[in-house]
Coordinates of C-alpha atoms in Angstrom, one line a residue:
X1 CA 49.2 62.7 99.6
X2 CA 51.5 60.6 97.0
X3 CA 50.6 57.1 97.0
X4 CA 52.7 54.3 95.3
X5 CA 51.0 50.6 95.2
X6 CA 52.9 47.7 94.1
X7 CA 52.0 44.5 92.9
X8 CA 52.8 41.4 90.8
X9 CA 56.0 39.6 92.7
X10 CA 56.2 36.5 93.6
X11 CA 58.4 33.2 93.8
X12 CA 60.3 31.9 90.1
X13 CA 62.4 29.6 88.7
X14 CA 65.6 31.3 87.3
X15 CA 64.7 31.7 83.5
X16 CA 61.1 32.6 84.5
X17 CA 59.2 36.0 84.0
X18 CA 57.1 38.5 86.0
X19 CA 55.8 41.4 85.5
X20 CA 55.0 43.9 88.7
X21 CA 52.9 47.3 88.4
X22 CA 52.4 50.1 90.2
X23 CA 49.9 52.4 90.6
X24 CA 50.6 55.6 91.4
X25 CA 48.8 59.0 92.6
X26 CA 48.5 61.6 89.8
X27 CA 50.3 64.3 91.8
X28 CA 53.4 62.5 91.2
X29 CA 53.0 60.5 87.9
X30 CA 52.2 63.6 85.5
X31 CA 55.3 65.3 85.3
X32 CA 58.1 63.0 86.7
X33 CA 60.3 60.6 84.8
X34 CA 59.0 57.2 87.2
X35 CA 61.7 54.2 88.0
X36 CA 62.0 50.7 89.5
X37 CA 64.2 50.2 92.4
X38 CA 64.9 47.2 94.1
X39 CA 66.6 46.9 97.4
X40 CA 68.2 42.9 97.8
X41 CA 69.0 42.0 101.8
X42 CA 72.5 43.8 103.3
X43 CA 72.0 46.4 100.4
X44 CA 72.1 49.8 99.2
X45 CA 68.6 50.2 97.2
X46 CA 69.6 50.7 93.7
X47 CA 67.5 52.4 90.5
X48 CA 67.4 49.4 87.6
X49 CA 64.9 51.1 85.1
X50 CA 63.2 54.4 84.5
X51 CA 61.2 55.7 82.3
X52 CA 60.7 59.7 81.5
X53 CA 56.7 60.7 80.5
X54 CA 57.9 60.7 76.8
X55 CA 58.6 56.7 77.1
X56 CA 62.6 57.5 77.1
X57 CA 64.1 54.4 79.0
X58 CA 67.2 54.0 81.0
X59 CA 68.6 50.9 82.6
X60 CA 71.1 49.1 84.6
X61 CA 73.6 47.5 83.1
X62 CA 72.7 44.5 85.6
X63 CA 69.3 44.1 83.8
X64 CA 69.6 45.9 80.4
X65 CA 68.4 43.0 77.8
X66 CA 66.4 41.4 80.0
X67 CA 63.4 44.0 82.1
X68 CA 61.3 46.1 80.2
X69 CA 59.8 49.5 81.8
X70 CA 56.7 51.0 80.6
X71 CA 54.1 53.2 81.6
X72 CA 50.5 54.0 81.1
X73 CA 50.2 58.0 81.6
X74 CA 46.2 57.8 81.3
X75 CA 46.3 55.4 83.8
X76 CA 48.4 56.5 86.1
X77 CA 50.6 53.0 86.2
X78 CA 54.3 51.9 85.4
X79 CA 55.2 48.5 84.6
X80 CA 58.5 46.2 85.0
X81 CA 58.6 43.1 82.8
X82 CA 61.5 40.8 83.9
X83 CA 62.3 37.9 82.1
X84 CA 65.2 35.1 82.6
X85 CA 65.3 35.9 85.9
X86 CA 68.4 35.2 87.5
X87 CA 68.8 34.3 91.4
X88 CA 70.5 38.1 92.1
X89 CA 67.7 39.6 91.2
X90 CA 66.1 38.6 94.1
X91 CA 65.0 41.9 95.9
X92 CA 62.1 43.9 96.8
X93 CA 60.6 46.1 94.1
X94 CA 59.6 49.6 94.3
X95 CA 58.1 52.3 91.8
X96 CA 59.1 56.1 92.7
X97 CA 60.2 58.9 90.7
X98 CA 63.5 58.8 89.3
X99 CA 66.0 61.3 88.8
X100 CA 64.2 63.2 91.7
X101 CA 63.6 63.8 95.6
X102 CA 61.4 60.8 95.9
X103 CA 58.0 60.9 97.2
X104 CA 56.9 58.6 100.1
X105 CA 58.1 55.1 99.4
X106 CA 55.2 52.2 99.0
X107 CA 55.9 49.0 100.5
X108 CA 57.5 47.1 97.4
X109 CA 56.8 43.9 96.0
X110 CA 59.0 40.9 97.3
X111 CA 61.1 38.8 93.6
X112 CA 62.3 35.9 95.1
X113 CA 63.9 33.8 92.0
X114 CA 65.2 30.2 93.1
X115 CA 68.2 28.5 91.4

């Protein structure tokens, strides 16, 4: 069964940094392109970075500049560094497969970034 575990959110200033992983099950890691979603209250969740297995990267316009995807294929893992935070991108995080029915969504990582 496809398992996605994220981890690293938290409460920051705007201007501050985090960085959240996921671990996910090797069934779906090896041969999808893997993205970060967030999903903020009242709204639509929305892809803001992927990342294919080749290390190709794609984001939103919303965050380009400022979040860095990456993954780890011998580990399994894909990473989202955020830095200068701004309050909107206060959300819960998730890790799935981008560009592709997604498997079974984990349950996210809370950003909570305070003006």
């Amino acid at each position: 069964q496809a398992q996605l575990v994220e981890s690293g959110g938290g409460l920051v200033q705007a201007g501050g940094s985090l960085r959240l992983s996921c671990a996910a099950s090797g069934s779906i890691f090896s041969i999808n392109s893997m993205g970060w979603y967030r999903q903020a209250p009242g709204k639509q969740r929305e892809l803001v970075a992927s990342i294919s297995r080749g290390g190709i990267t794609i984001y939103a316009d919303s965050v380009k500049g400022r979040f860095t995807i990456s993954r780890d294929n011998a580990k399994n893992t894909v990473s989202l560094q955020m830095n200068n935070l701004k309050p909107e991108d206060t959300a819960v995080y998730y890790c799935n497969v981008a560009f592709r029915t997604p498997a079974s969504w984990g349950q996210g990582t809370q950003v909570t970034v305070s003006s």
